[in-house]
Each structure stands twice: as structure tokens, then as C-alpha cells.
Amino acid sequence: MGARRLKVAVSRKLPDAIEARLSSLFDVTLSEAGAPLPQAALVDLAREHDVLAATLGDALDAAFFAAAGDRMKLVANFGAGVDHIDVAAAAARGVTVTNTPSVLAEDAADMAMALILAAPRRLVEGVKALEAGEFAGWSPNWMLGRRIRGKKLGIVGLGRVGQAIASRAQAFGLSIHYHNRSPINPHIEEMLQATFWPKLDDMLPLVDILSIACPSTPETHGLLSKERIARLPAHAFVVNVARGDIIDEDALAAAISENRLAGAGLDVFTHEPTPNETLLAAPNVVMTPHMASSTVESRNEMGERVLINIKMFADGHKPPDRIIPGLD
Ligand code: DGY
């Protein structure tokens, strides 16, 4: 008789190939849900399974872990960000949490670069004007945006995504400045010709574009505060592909409406799925619906990481993408 197959619950509909592979390896409860399940339903799944394959929006907070019972020992998150998971509460109950780093960094950086181009070059405004029949022919003074080449890009968080943004930005002639908890590997810093700013407040006044690429943690929540937004030059643009809560969204909206900031490109918002109405209505703000990792390739590779983490765990090894509380 073979060993008992691990019972795995999946909280959301995943790519078909991933679900098929999960089903071939484990005793799987799949989900047809396209949106997060209520916490009570997640608790019920946790109580009856060894592993929960969770994803963005699942409220896996301390209350969840307190109610989840003792059976579930792994939360394999489909996604890089784990701000919806109380990793410390999980660790305290002996639950390992894994994520899917790396595989989506290039696609997220492409989206950041698209927003870095789209906001200053008024891409969406131009498309809308054309669709509205407002194009009366080429004109010297119509639809003037701002040049990208030669400008300074400030990146908050020069991790995997931040570095992938920096290497693209270099090719567009932007100089790279960054703020991190600590400087990155000097070889990579040299390759990116990146300047480290130990204090974010010192970097803000000199950047033309600020790109947020750090994870959302208690330390980064509200990092781009009203006071820090006021330190940015009035001609600066803000781009965010990380998490909405890192920016004080109301302060950002006020600064843009009052022309204290030139505009923004935002893939993430504070109260997803509801965008801030002022930002949504602003012509100089490009908003996309949290789609930085939305490629077939990323989603399949994210699923592969989930599979690898669960399989390693099932085989008695430490899953490779463990989140260590305090080190994320
Ligand atoms: C993540 O992985 O955290 C992204 O925001 C969603 O793919």
C-alpha cells in the first residue's frame, strides 16, 4: 500500500495545467472561485487539508490561523506578495508559508516600464482623444508629454522586480537611483550604474520618476506618505506595481489634482478592486487593474512554483520558497 496522499485545498481557480498536475500528485480539492473565499470557508478548508494553496486577497490573518486547527502545515501561496498572510502567526503555529518569487519579476518590470513610458508620454490620453474624435491633425503644441531619456528614475526596493525595472530603464537612458534597507551587491550596482540613497527623504527631491517595487510590510505601509509626496518635484511621476498601501493614495490624488505632481502610473490600489475615484478621473494618471503578472507564462510558472513547494514538502524536504518571518 502506498503512502497516504497529501490533501491539498486550492482556494482559487488556477491554470488548467497546474490543476491537472496537482490532481495527479495529491488528493486535491479544487475551486471554481474567481474571487477570494470568505474567511470561514478558508478555515473549513484548512481544517480538512494538509496544505492550502492560497492566493492574493485570501485573508490569512492571525484569526484565520487561530481557527484553522492543527492539520494544515503548509500555505503555498500562488503569488510573490504575502501581505495577506500573517507569516508570524503561521510560524507560531508551525505552519510553513511559501510564495512564488522570481518567476513574475520580468513581467512585473515590463508593466512598470510600460507605466513609466505611458504616464509621461500621455499614451492613454492620446488613445482616448483619438477615440473621442478629438484628433484634428498633427500640431506643434498638441499632446506634449515629457522626454524619458536623460531623466532620473528613483526605485524604492531594488530587489528582483526593482533590478529588472532598472535594467530596462537603463536602455531608455534613465539614470538609476534607489532606496533599500541596505545597498545591493556592488557588482549589480555597478552594472546598473545605480546610486544608493540610504535615506528615502534625500532621494525624493531629485527624481523625475519614482517607481515603487518593494513588498508591502508593516515597515513599508504608508511609506510614500503625504510628507514624502511633498518632497517630490512638481514635474515628477509616481509609478507603482507593488502594493497600493505603500502610498498614501489620498495624498497622491490631492498632489496630482493640485498640480504638485505631474502624474502617475498605478497597477495597484489601496482598496482593490475599487480604484480611487480622483485618480481614476485624472487625465494624467494611468491606472491598470493589478495586471503586472498577468501573462500566461507568469501564471503557469507561478503554478509550477506552488507545485514544487508542495511536492518538496510532501517528500519531507524544506520547500525552496519559504518565507522567513522578519526577512521578507
Ligand atoms: C504577486 O504575486 O504578489 C502579484 O501582486 C500578483 O501576481
PDB file of C-alpha atoms and ligand atoms in Angstrom, residues 79-81 104 243 290 293 302, ligand 1:
ATOM      1  CA  GLY A  79       1.942  34.890  -5.857  1.00  0.00           C
ATOM      2  CA  ALA A  80       5.019  36.726  -4.663  1.00  0.00           C
ATOM      3  CA  GLY A  81       3.410  39.129  -2.185  1.00  0.00           C
ATOM      4  CA  LEU A 104       6.949  37.069 -12.292  1.00  0.00           C
ATOM      5  CA  ARG A 243       1.019  47.254  -3.449  1.00  0.00           C
ATOM      6  CA  HIS A 290      -3.362  44.768 -10.901  1.00  0.00           C
ATOM      7  CA  SER A 293       1.953  39.408 -13.521  1.00  0.00           C
ATOM      8  CA  MET A 302       3.733  30.691 -10.534  1.00  0.00           C
TER       9      MET A 302
HETATM   10  C1  DGY B   1       2.003  38.998  -6.519  1.00  0.00           C
HETATM   11  O1  DGY B   1       2.483  37.948  -6.933  1.00  0.00           O
HETATM   12  O2  DGY B   1       2.065  39.314  -5.341  1.00  0.00           O
HETATM   13  C2  DGY B   1       1.333  39.879  -7.510  1.00  0.00           C
HETATM   14  O3  DGY B   1       0.959  41.090  -6.993  1.00  0.00           O
HETATM   15  C3  DGY B   1       0.130  39.171  -8.098  1.00  0.00           C
HETATM   16  O4  DGY B   1       0.615  38.328  -9.042  1.00  0.00           O
END
